[in-house]
Amino acid sequence: MTHVEVKELVAPYALGILEGEELAAIEEHLCSCAFCNSLAEEASVIADKLALSAPPVDPPVGGLTRLMRDIGELNEPVPEPVQLAARRKFGPSPKRRPIARERALGRFGWLRWRLPVPVALLVMFVLSLGSWNFFLMDHLRSERSEVDELSGRVAKQSEMLFLMTSEQTVSRPLVSTGFAPDAEVRLMLDPMGNKAMVMGRHLPQLTAGWIYQVWLSRNGSRSPVGQLAVDKLGNGEAPLVLPVPLKLYDAALITTEPESGVPLPLSTGVATGSL
Amino acid sequence: MASLPEVGRKSDEELMRNVAGGDGSALAVLYQRYAGAVYSLAYRVVNNREVAEELLNEAFLRAWKQAPSFDARRGKFSTWILSVTRNLSIDELRSQRSRPQKADRVGEEDVPSDLVDPGVPVEEQVWLLEQGAIIRDALRRLPEAQREALELAYFQGLTQSEIALRLGHPLGTTKTRMRLGLQKLRDFLLADQAGREIS
């Protein structure tokens, strides 16, 4: 792309409405041209000021309270495992005292009808405690499983954060196809550490059972290296698993595939680009 | 957590460092400084109070979540959060285009509501209102066709092709108007800034 062509595209680029091949071409040019980069930065500063031209409208009352509540929910600690209630020990059933039958009936005859009732209640209570114990054990297993999953997610996000902020990370934008013309997809690559991740924005929501599959290819052969899930705004990021060194790959492709995974791409692709 | 008056004197960058450390009161101060601008921008794009409120909340949740990776060397917090808001708003607008939404009446002005919190630092809010007035004035001075092209691009996220189609102009004309419009806007703002410095 020439400087004249870049100058023509600086305005839509600064306004964030450039897409596809034009966006990829201008970004590639700006990486190596300080002059055009300064033009683009200047235009971006002006374009950003348009945000302030919106007529002032008071925000809703209670918005701050809601925000604080939401970040509180984000920061809720994993609940401690529920402490199992100690079982109460019950002594043996009261023995019958060796007294005359007639006297026992006379003095304690009333117990003959009333004693079984509390005993029955006692038995029911013990059985209920037992059931409750099984329920709590199951719940505890479920909570531990969630903790493990959360730990895994935190580890994954820490890894991605490191990749995003590392100085040796390089960024490779992918070109979107007609399936997702508004999508912005980018690979973050760390050749030294042999790590990579994919970041996507404005990707269309997929129907249940389908995911975005990331492929890396070398010498025409494609390998699945990760799946990308997106939120309701079409944004998402995911680490990639590289079976061979990153430097051996030459291109990347993102397709829509069944969630169960496929050995080779079945669809034409959402975004593609060279590494 | 530090008290509000104490954190209220800190710069945006200092506050974001505190937010990265899990300080909710720092985020609260940033909210009080920029909620007005963020909400106004969101409302300008989506023209719906409820949706704008959701976008306002989402923008600051993003600030909370991404504070650890926020780098003040790449730009000011105000620019960043407004950029996030605009992107969220445009995405919402695009998704709405496929499913018709009930919008507020165009041009209706909100009755100013009570301030969320009394005693909040107002310097940033006043500055934002002043800047907004300057930019609106500069936009009004642009030829209508150029202003229209810029506003369709910025507030509706339309591509140049879509703008050309919407306005019934050739694509080349739209590209030229957008380029000239941004250049003139820059010139107006620079001239205004120079005039203020002299006075």
PDB file of C-alpha atoms in Angstrom, chain A:
ATOM      1  CA  MET A   1       0.000   0.000   0.000  1.00  0.00           C
ATOM      2  CA  THR A   2       1.396   3.418  -0.955  1.00  0.00           C
ATOM      3  CA  HIS A   3       1.471   6.487   1.230  1.00  0.00           C
ATOM      4  CA  VAL A   4      -1.203   8.118  -0.940  1.00  0.00           C
ATOM      5  CA  GLU A   5      -3.491   5.122  -0.501  1.00  0.00           C
ATOM      6  CA  VAL A   6      -2.884   5.147   3.227  1.00  0.00           C
ATOM      7  CA  LYS A   7      -3.714   8.836   3.410  1.00  0.00           C
ATOM      8  CA  GLU A   8      -7.062   8.091   1.774  1.00  0.00           C
ATOM      9  CA  LEU A   9      -7.842   5.421   4.321  1.00  0.00           C
ATOM     10  CA  VAL A  10      -6.606   7.116   7.484  1.00  0.00           C
ATOM     11  CA  ALA A  11     -10.001   8.675   8.253  1.00  0.00           C
ATOM     12  CA  PRO A  12     -12.071   5.460   8.147  1.00  0.00           C
ATOM     13  CA  TYR A  13      -9.227   3.651   9.932  1.00  0.00           C
ATOM     14  CA  ALA A  14      -9.248   6.213  12.741  1.00  0.00           C
ATOM     15  CA  LEU A  15     -13.038   5.961  12.920  1.00  0.00           C
ATOM     16  CA  GLY A  16     -12.778   2.197  13.265  1.00  0.00           C
ATOM     17  CA  ILE A  17     -14.886   1.323  10.241  1.00  0.00           C
ATOM     18  CA  LEU A  18     -12.217  -0.094   7.975  1.00  0.00           C
ATOM     19  CA  GLU A  19     -12.390  -3.849   7.487  1.00  0.00           C
ATOM     20  CA  GLY A  20     -11.117  -6.855   5.558  1.00  0.00           C
ATOM     21  CA  GLU A  21      -8.199  -6.512   3.209  1.00  0.00           C
ATOM     22  CA  GLU A  22      -8.028  -2.710   3.499  1.00  0.00           C
ATOM     23  CA  LEU A  23      -7.673  -2.953   7.269  1.00  0.00           C
ATOM     24  CA  ALA A  24      -5.020  -5.651   7.031  1.00  0.00           C
ATOM     25  CA  ALA A  25      -3.118  -3.684   4.386  1.00  0.00           C
ATOM     26  CA  ILE A  26      -3.097  -0.396   6.275  1.00  0.00           C
ATOM     27  CA  GLU A  27      -2.099  -2.062   9.537  1.00  0.00           C
ATOM     28  CA  GLU A  28       0.771  -3.772   7.785  1.00  0.00           C
ATOM     29  CA  HIS A  29       1.885  -0.440   6.302  1.00  0.00           C
ATOM     30  CA  LEU A  30       1.623   1.392   9.624  1.00  0.00           C
ATOM     31  CA  CYS A  31       3.861  -1.185  11.303  1.00  0.00           C
ATOM     32  CA  SER A  32       6.765  -0.028   9.160  1.00  0.00           C
ATOM     33  CA  CYS A  33       6.016   3.600   8.256  1.00  0.00           C
ATOM     34  CA  ALA A  34       6.549   6.124  11.032  1.00  0.00           C
ATOM     35  CA  PHE A  35       5.180   9.014   8.972  1.00  0.00           C
ATOM     36  CA  CYS A  36       1.881   7.361   8.114  1.00  0.00           C
ATOM     37  CA  ASN A  37       1.682   6.015  11.655  1.00  0.00           C
ATOM     38  CA  SER A  38       1.846   9.566  12.997  1.00  0.00           C
ATOM     39  CA  LEU A  39      -0.927  10.602  10.567  1.00  0.00           C
ATOM     40  CA  ALA A  40      -3.063   7.740  11.784  1.00  0.00           C
ATOM     41  CA  GLU A  41      -2.423   8.577  15.434  1.00  0.00           C
ATOM     42  CA  GLU A  42      -3.329  12.210  14.864  1.00  0.00           C
ATOM     43  CA  ALA A  43      -6.528  11.207  13.081  1.00  0.00           C
ATOM     44  CA  SER A  44      -7.366   8.770  15.887  1.00  0.00           C
ATOM     45  CA  VAL A  45      -7.012  11.502  18.493  1.00  0.00           C
ATOM     46  CA  ILE A  46      -9.522  13.642  16.591  1.00  0.00           C
ATOM     47  CA  ALA A  47     -11.862  10.733  15.966  1.00  0.00           C
ATOM     48  CA  ASP A  48     -11.820   9.808  19.667  1.00  0.00           C
ATOM     49  CA  LYS A  49     -12.971  13.310  20.537  1.00  0.00           C
ATOM     50  CA  LEU A  50     -16.240  12.636  18.714  1.00  0.00           C
ATOM     51  CA  ALA A  51     -17.216  10.595  21.770  1.00  0.00           C
ATOM     52  CA  LEU A  52     -17.533  13.815  23.742  1.00  0.00           C
ATOM     53  CA  SER A  53     -19.826  15.398  21.163  1.00  0.00           C
ATOM     54  CA  ALA A  54     -22.740  13.264  22.331  1.00  0.00           C
ATOM     55  CA  PRO A  55     -25.342  15.533  23.980  1.00  0.00           C
ATOM     56  CA  PRO A  56     -24.961  15.222  27.759  1.00  0.00           C
ATOM     57  CA  VAL A  57     -27.501  12.932  29.430  1.00  0.00           C
ATOM     58  CA  ASP A  58     -27.510  12.192  33.148  1.00  0.00           C
ATOM     59  CA  PRO A  59     -26.760   8.562  33.964  1.00  0.00           C
ATOM     60  CA  PRO A  60     -29.437   6.605  35.831  1.00  0.00           C
ATOM     61  CA  VAL A  61     -29.583   6.795  39.608  1.00  0.00           C
ATOM     62  CA  GLY A  62     -28.382   3.644  41.288  1.00  0.00           C
ATOM     63  CA  GLY A  63     -25.917   2.785  38.562  1.00  0.00           C
ATOM     64  CA  LEU A  64     -22.954   2.909  40.896  1.00  0.00           C
ATOM     65  CA  THR A  65     -24.684   0.704  43.441  1.00  0.00           C
ATOM     66  CA  ARG A  66     -25.413  -1.844  40.758  1.00  0.00           C
ATOM     67  CA  LEU A  67     -21.818  -1.748  39.516  1.00  0.00           C
ATOM     68  CA  MET A  68     -20.424  -2.293  43.001  1.00  0.00           C
ATOM     69  CA  ARG A  69     -22.811  -5.202  43.490  1.00  0.00           C
ATOM     70  CA  ASP A  70     -21.743  -6.756  40.204  1.00  0.00           C
ATOM     71  CA  ILE A  71     -18.029  -6.511  40.955  1.00  0.00           C
ATOM     72  CA  GLY A  72     -18.764  -7.919  44.380  1.00  0.00           C
ATOM     73  CA  GLU A  73     -20.353 -10.940  42.728  1.00  0.00           C
ATOM     74  CA  LEU A  74     -17.348 -11.283  40.442  1.00  0.00           C
ATOM     75  CA  ASN A  75     -15.069 -11.346  43.467  1.00  0.00           C
ATOM     76  CA  GLU A  76     -17.118 -13.775  45.567  1.00  0.00           C
ATOM     77  CA  PRO A  77     -14.743 -16.347  47.054  1.00  0.00           C
ATOM     78  CA  VAL A  78     -15.366 -19.997  46.417  1.00  0.00           C
ATOM     79  CA  PRO A  79     -17.508 -21.089  49.319  1.00  0.00           C
ATOM     80  CA  GLU A  80     -15.749 -23.126  51.954  1.00  0.00           C
ATOM     81  CA  PRO A  81     -16.693 -26.781  51.925  1.00  0.00           C
ATOM     82  CA  VAL A  82     -19.773 -27.168  54.020  1.00  0.00           C
ATOM     83  CA  GLN A  83     -18.890 -28.506  57.455  1.00  0.00           C
ATOM     84  CA  LEU A  84     -20.702 -31.722  58.003  1.00  0.00           C
ATOM     85  CA  ALA A  85     -22.794 -31.677  61.118  1.00  0.00           C
ATOM     86  CA  ALA A  86     -21.496 -34.089  63.701  1.00  0.00           C
ATOM     87  CA  ARG A  87     -23.740 -37.004  64.159  1.00  0.00           C
ATOM     88  CA  ARG A  88     -25.412 -37.140  67.418  1.00  0.00           C
ATOM     89  CA  LYS A  89     -24.944 -40.367  69.217  1.00  0.00           C
ATOM     90  CA  PHE A  90     -27.910 -41.905  70.716  1.00  0.00           C
ATOM     91  CA  GLY A  91     -27.722 -44.303  73.518  1.00  0.00           C
ATOM     92  CA  PRO A  92     -29.325 -47.704  73.441  1.00  0.00           C
ATOM     93  CA  SER A  93     -33.035 -47.915  73.839  1.00  0.00           C
ATOM     94  CA  PRO A  94     -34.066 -47.810  77.452  1.00  0.00           C
ATOM     95  CA  LYS A  95     -34.257 -51.335  78.837  1.00  0.00           C
ATOM     96  CA  ARG A  96     -37.340 -52.641  80.421  1.00  0.00           C
ATOM     97  CA  ARG A  97     -36.938 -52.721  84.128  1.00  0.00           C
ATOM     98  CA  PRO A  98     -37.582 -56.103  85.820  1.00  0.00           C
ATOM     99  CA  ILE A  99     -40.778 -55.246  87.638  1.00  0.00           C
ATOM    100  CA  ALA A 100     -44.007 -57.073  87.938  1.00  0.00           C
ATOM    101  CA  ARG A 101     -45.940 -57.069  84.731  1.00  0.00           C
ATOM    102  CA  GLU A 102     -49.084 -55.909  86.420  1.00  0.00           C
ATOM    103  CA  ARG A 103     -47.239 -53.118  88.217  1.00  0.00           C
ATOM    104  CA  ALA A 104     -45.386 -52.117  85.023  1.00  0.00           C
ATOM    105  CA  LEU A 105     -48.590 -51.943  83.166  1.00  0.00           C
ATOM    106  CA  GLY A 106     -50.171 -50.066  86.007  1.00  0.00           C
ATOM    107  CA  ARG A 107     -47.481 -47.496  86.540  1.00  0.00           C
ATOM    108  CA  PHE A 108     -45.995 -47.317  83.039  1.00  0.00           C
ATOM    109  CA  GLY A 109     -48.847 -48.592  81.006  1.00  0.00           C
ATOM    110  CA  TRP A 110     -49.273 -45.241  79.367  1.00  0.00           C
ATOM    111  CA  LEU A 111     -45.824 -45.605  77.830  1.00  0.00           C
ATOM    112  CA  ARG A 112     -46.943 -48.597  75.858  1.00  0.00           C
ATOM    113  CA  TRP A 113     -48.738 -46.269  73.463  1.00  0.00           C
ATOM    114  CA  ARG A 114     -46.663 -43.154  73.704  1.00  0.00           C
ATOM    115  CA  LEU A 115     -43.102 -44.578  73.709  1.00  0.00           C
ATOM    116  CA  PRO A 116     -43.136 -45.976  70.149  1.00  0.00           C
ATOM    117  CA  VAL A 117     -43.986 -42.543  68.786  1.00  0.00           C
ATOM    118  CA  PRO A 118     -40.853 -40.717  69.915  1.00  0.00           C
ATOM    119  CA  VAL A 119     -38.787 -43.769  69.035  1.00  0.00           C
ATOM    120  CA  ALA A 120     -40.211 -43.723  65.545  1.00  0.00           C
ATOM    121  CA  LEU A 121     -39.505 -40.028  65.271  1.00  0.00           C
ATOM    122  CA  LEU A 122     -35.991 -40.675  66.461  1.00  0.00           C
ATOM    123  CA  VAL A 123     -35.466 -43.337  63.835  1.00  0.00           C
ATOM    124  CA  MET A 124     -36.833 -41.057  61.135  1.00  0.00           C
ATOM    125  CA  PHE A 125     -34.530 -38.270  62.299  1.00  0.00           C
ATOM    126  CA  VAL A 126     -31.499 -40.548  62.118  1.00  0.00           C
ATOM    127  CA  LEU A 127     -32.451 -41.692  58.634  1.00  0.00           C
ATOM    128  CA  SER A 128     -32.943 -38.083  57.556  1.00  0.00           C
ATOM    129  CA  LEU A 129     -29.520 -37.160  58.861  1.00  0.00           C
ATOM    130  CA  GLY A 130     -28.051 -40.032  56.922  1.00  0.00           C
ATOM    131  CA  SER A 131     -29.722 -38.868  53.718  1.00  0.00           C
ATOM    132  CA  TRP A 132     -28.595 -35.316  54.369  1.00  0.00           C
ATOM    133  CA  ASN A 133     -25.070 -36.588  54.834  1.00  0.00           C
ATOM    134  CA  PHE A 134     -25.100 -38.303  51.443  1.00  0.00           C
ATOM    135  CA  PHE A 135     -26.475 -35.133  49.839  1.00  0.00           C
ATOM    136  CA  LEU A 136     -23.761 -33.005  51.416  1.00  0.00           C
ATOM    137  CA  MET A 137     -21.030 -35.402  50.318  1.00  0.00           C
ATOM    138  CA  ASP A 138     -22.317 -35.208  46.764  1.00  0.00           C
ATOM    139  CA  HIS A 139     -22.508 -31.422  46.987  1.00  0.00           C
ATOM    140  CA  LEU A 140     -18.953 -31.306  48.297  1.00  0.00           C
ATOM    141  CA  ARG A 141     -17.741 -33.341  45.351  1.00  0.00           C
ATOM    142  CA  SER A 142     -19.509 -30.962  43.012  1.00  0.00           C
ATOM    143  CA  GLU A 143     -17.983 -27.917  44.741  1.00  0.00           C
ATOM    144  CA  ARG A 144     -14.496 -29.419  44.533  1.00  0.00           C
ATOM    145  CA  SER A 145     -15.013 -30.067  40.873  1.00  0.00           C
ATOM    146  CA  GLU A 146     -16.008 -26.423  40.364  1.00  0.00           C
ATOM    147  CA  VAL A 147     -12.942 -25.260  42.284  1.00  0.00           C
ATOM    148  CA  ASP A 148     -10.722 -27.378  40.071  1.00  0.00           C
ATOM    149  CA  GLU A 149     -12.366 -25.963  36.978  1.00  0.00           C
ATOM    150  CA  LEU A 150     -12.028 -22.414  38.282  1.00  0.00           C
ATOM    151  CA  SER A 151      -8.365 -22.994  39.062  1.00  0.00           C
ATOM    152  CA  GLY A 152      -7.862 -24.213  35.527  1.00  0.00           C
ATOM    153  CA  ARG A 153      -9.559 -21.153  34.107  1.00  0.00           C
ATOM    154  CA  VAL A 154      -7.494 -18.802  36.260  1.00  0.00           C
ATOM    155  CA  ALA A 155      -4.319 -20.532  35.104  1.00  0.00           C
ATOM    156  CA  LYS A 156      -5.416 -20.224  31.489  1.00  0.00           C
ATOM    157  CA  GLN A 157      -6.206 -16.534  31.860  1.00  0.00           C
ATOM    158  CA  SER A 158      -2.892 -15.864  33.587  1.00  0.00           C
ATOM    159  CA  GLU A 159      -1.097 -17.489  30.694  1.00  0.00           C
ATOM    160  CA  MET A 160      -3.008 -15.431  28.151  1.00  0.00           C
ATOM    161  CA  LEU A 161      -2.404 -12.226  30.109  1.00  0.00           C
ATOM    162  CA  PHE A 162       1.310 -12.926  30.113  1.00  0.00           C
ATOM    163  CA  LEU A 163       1.244 -13.493  26.367  1.00  0.00           C
ATOM    164  CA  MET A 164      -0.663 -10.268  25.756  1.00  0.00           C
ATOM    165  CA  THR A 165       1.757  -8.160  27.781  1.00  0.00           C
ATOM    166  CA  SER A 166       5.055  -9.819  26.823  1.00  0.00           C
ATOM    167  CA  GLU A 167       7.468  -7.723  24.731  1.00  0.00           C
ATOM    168  CA  GLN A 168       8.442 -10.659  22.536  1.00  0.00           C
ATOM    169  CA  THR A 169       4.865 -11.358  21.521  1.00  0.00           C
ATOM    170  CA  VAL A 170       4.005 -10.555  17.906  1.00  0.00           C
ATOM    171  CA  SER A 171       0.521  -9.954  16.605  1.00  0.00           C
ATOM    172  CA  ARG A 172      -0.850 -11.356  13.357  1.00  0.00           C
ATOM    173  CA  PRO A 173      -4.234 -10.099  12.173  1.00  0.00           C
ATOM    174  CA  LEU A 174      -6.349 -12.538  10.185  1.00  0.00           C
ATOM    175  CA  VAL A 175      -8.545 -11.483   7.292  1.00  0.00           C
ATOM    176  CA  SER A 176     -12.263 -12.071   7.776  1.00  0.00           C
ATOM    177  CA  THR A 177     -14.322 -13.820   5.125  1.00  0.00           C
ATOM    178  CA  GLY A 178     -17.871 -13.179   4.012  1.00  0.00           C
ATOM    179  CA  PHE A 179     -19.191 -15.355   6.840  1.00  0.00           C
ATOM    180  CA  ALA A 180     -18.148 -12.750   9.399  1.00  0.00           C
ATOM    181  CA  PRO A 181     -17.249  -9.554   7.556  1.00  0.00           C
ATOM    182  CA  ASP A 182     -17.252  -7.477  10.745  1.00  0.00           C
ATOM    183  CA  ALA A 183     -15.087  -9.881  12.704  1.00  0.00           C
ATOM    184  CA  GLU A 184     -11.645  -8.905  13.897  1.00  0.00           C
ATOM    185  CA  VAL A 185      -9.435 -11.884  14.625  1.00  0.00           C
ATOM    186  CA  ARG A 186      -5.843 -11.784  15.665  1.00  0.00           C
ATOM    187  CA  LEU A 187      -3.204 -14.293  16.729  1.00  0.00           C
ATOM    188  CA  MET A 188      -0.757 -13.404  19.473  1.00  0.00           C
ATOM    189  CA  LEU A 189       2.451 -15.382  18.978  1.00  0.00           C
ATOM    190  CA  ASP A 190       5.476 -15.883  21.217  1.00  0.00           C
ATOM    191  CA  PRO A 191       8.039 -17.654  19.025  1.00  0.00           C
ATOM    192  CA  MET A 192      10.601 -17.790  21.846  1.00  0.00           C
ATOM    193  CA  GLY A 193       8.275 -19.396  24.337  1.00  0.00           C
ATOM    194  CA  ASN A 194       6.372 -21.388  21.693  1.00  0.00           C
ATOM    195  CA  LYS A 195       3.050 -20.109  22.927  1.00  0.00           C
ATOM    196  CA  ALA A 196       0.116 -18.635  21.074  1.00  0.00           C
ATOM    197  CA  MET A 197      -3.408 -17.451  21.599  1.00  0.00           C
ATOM    198  CA  VAL A 198      -6.285 -16.282  19.463  1.00  0.00           C
ATOM    199  CA  MET A 199      -8.383 -13.187  20.097  1.00  0.00           C
ATOM    200  CA  GLY A 200     -11.647 -12.515  18.341  1.00  0.00           C
ATOM    201  CA  ARG A 201     -14.097  -9.632  18.303  1.00  0.00           C
ATOM    202  CA  HIS A 202     -17.504  -9.194  16.662  1.00  0.00           C
ATOM    203  CA  LEU A 203     -17.750 -12.850  15.727  1.00  0.00           C
ATOM    204  CA  PRO A 204     -21.305 -14.055  15.076  1.00  0.00           C
ATOM    205  CA  GLN A 205     -22.949 -16.202  17.725  1.00  0.00           C
ATOM    206  CA  LEU A 206     -23.133 -19.845  16.681  1.00  0.00           C
ATOM    207  CA  THR A 207     -26.008 -22.222  17.254  1.00  0.00           C
ATOM    208  CA  ALA A 208     -25.719 -24.771  20.024  1.00  0.00           C
ATOM    209  CA  GLY A 209     -23.330 -27.616  19.270  1.00  0.00           C
ATOM    210  CA  TRP A 210     -21.003 -25.528  17.079  1.00  0.00           C
ATOM    211  CA  ILE A 211     -17.738 -23.788  17.889  1.00  0.00           C
ATOM    212  CA  TYR A 212     -14.979 -21.767  16.244  1.00  0.00           C
ATOM    213  CA  GLN A 213     -12.074 -24.113  15.516  1.00  0.00           C
ATOM    214  CA  VAL A 214      -8.555 -22.733  15.096  1.00  0.00           C
ATOM    215  CA  TRP A 215      -6.184 -24.466  12.663  1.00  0.00           C
ATOM    216  CA  LEU A 216      -2.511 -23.908  11.951  1.00  0.00           C
ATOM    217  CA  SER A 217      -1.039 -25.252   8.757  1.00  0.00           C
ATOM    218  CA  ARG A 218       2.410 -26.209   7.552  1.00  0.00           C
ATOM    219  CA  ASN A 219       3.193 -27.413   4.074  1.00  0.00           C
ATOM    220  CA  GLY A 220      -0.519 -27.509   3.312  1.00  0.00           C
ATOM    221  CA  SER A 221      -1.338 -29.819   6.206  1.00  0.00           C
ATOM    222  CA  ARG A 222      -3.741 -28.424   8.838  1.00  0.00           C
ATOM    223  CA  SER A 223      -3.766 -29.254  12.537  1.00  0.00           C
ATOM    224  CA  PRO A 224      -6.431 -28.290  15.062  1.00  0.00           C
ATOM    225  CA  VAL A 225      -4.810 -26.223  17.816  1.00  0.00           C
ATOM    226  CA  GLY A 226      -7.705 -24.752  19.778  1.00  0.00           C
ATOM    227  CA  GLN A 227     -11.335 -23.801  20.053  1.00  0.00           C
ATOM    228  CA  LEU A 228     -12.643 -20.282  20.512  1.00  0.00           C
ATOM    229  CA  ALA A 229     -15.816 -19.541  22.439  1.00  0.00           C
ATOM    230  CA  VAL A 230     -17.314 -16.063  22.211  1.00  0.00           C
ATOM    231  CA  ASP A 231     -19.610 -14.140  24.541  1.00  0.00           C
ATOM    232  CA  LYS A 232     -22.876 -12.491  23.551  1.00  0.00           C
ATOM    233  CA  LEU A 233     -20.945  -9.573  22.071  1.00  0.00           C
ATOM    234  CA  GLY A 234     -18.965 -11.915  19.848  1.00  0.00           C
ATOM    235  CA  ASN A 235     -15.723 -11.449  21.776  1.00  0.00           C
ATOM    236  CA  GLY A 236     -13.441 -14.140  23.108  1.00  0.00           C
ATOM    237  CA  GLU A 237      -9.900 -15.344  23.483  1.00  0.00           C
ATOM    238  CA  ALA A 238      -8.307 -18.745  23.925  1.00  0.00           C
ATOM    239  CA  PRO A 239      -4.839 -20.243  24.277  1.00  0.00           C
ATOM    240  CA  LEU A 240      -3.617 -22.549  21.518  1.00  0.00           C
ATOM    241  CA  VAL A 241      -1.928 -25.920  21.995  1.00  0.00           C
ATOM    242  CA  LEU A 242       1.011 -26.284  19.616  1.00  0.00           C
ATOM    243  CA  PRO A 243       2.152 -29.883  18.961  1.00  0.00           C
ATOM    244  CA  VAL A 244       5.240 -28.659  17.052  1.00  0.00           C
ATOM    245  CA  PRO A 245       7.360 -25.475  17.287  1.00  0.00           C
ATOM    246  CA  LEU A 246       5.519 -22.316  16.232  1.00  0.00           C
ATOM    247  CA  LYS A 247       8.129 -21.411  13.629  1.00  0.00           C
ATOM    248  CA  LEU A 248       7.190 -24.477  11.588  1.00  0.00           C
ATOM    249  CA  TYR A 249       3.686 -23.164  10.876  1.00  0.00           C
ATOM    250  CA  ASP A 250       3.013 -20.852   7.963  1.00  0.00           C
ATOM    251  CA  ALA A 251      -0.697 -20.043   8.014  1.00  0.00           C
ATOM    252  CA  ALA A 252      -3.764 -19.931  10.239  1.00  0.00           C
ATOM    253  CA  LEU A 253      -7.431 -20.614   9.613  1.00  0.00           C
ATOM    254  CA  ILE A 254     -10.579 -20.369  11.706  1.00  0.00           C
ATOM    255  CA  THR A 255     -13.652 -22.383  10.768  1.00  0.00           C
ATOM    256  CA  THR A 256     -16.989 -23.285  12.295  1.00  0.00           C
ATOM    257  CA  GLU A 257     -17.128 -26.945  13.277  1.00  0.00           C
ATOM    258  CA  PRO A 258     -19.154 -29.322  15.444  1.00  0.00           C
ATOM    259  CA  GLU A 259     -18.338 -28.988  19.140  1.00  0.00           C
ATOM    260  CA  SER A 260     -17.099 -32.582  19.282  1.00  0.00           C
ATOM    261  CA  GLY A 261     -14.226 -31.626  16.986  1.00  0.00           C
ATOM    262  CA  VAL A 262     -13.154 -32.846  13.545  1.00  0.00           C
ATOM    263  CA  PRO A 263      -9.785 -34.016  12.202  1.00  0.00           C
ATOM    264  CA  LEU A 264      -9.963 -31.743   9.157  1.00  0.00           C
ATOM    265  CA  PRO A 265     -11.842 -28.505   8.373  1.00  0.00           C
ATOM    266  CA  LEU A 266     -15.336 -29.083   7.039  1.00  0.00           C
ATOM    267  CA  SER A 267     -16.270 -25.455   6.352  1.00  0.00           C
ATOM    268  CA  THR A 268     -14.617 -22.812   4.189  1.00  0.00           C
ATOM    269  CA  GLY A 269     -13.539 -20.531   6.970  1.00  0.00           C
ATOM    270  CA  VAL A 270     -14.291 -17.462   9.037  1.00  0.00           C
ATOM    271  CA  ALA A 271     -10.851 -15.854   9.006  1.00  0.00           C
ATOM    272  CA  THR A 272      -7.499 -16.717   7.518  1.00  0.00           C
ATOM    273  CA  GLY A 273      -3.993 -15.331   7.296  1.00  0.00           C
ATOM    274  CA  SER A 274      -0.315 -16.102   7.004  1.00  0.00           C
ATOM    275  CA  LEU A 275       2.073 -16.246   9.917  1.00  0.00           C
TER     276      LEU A 275
END
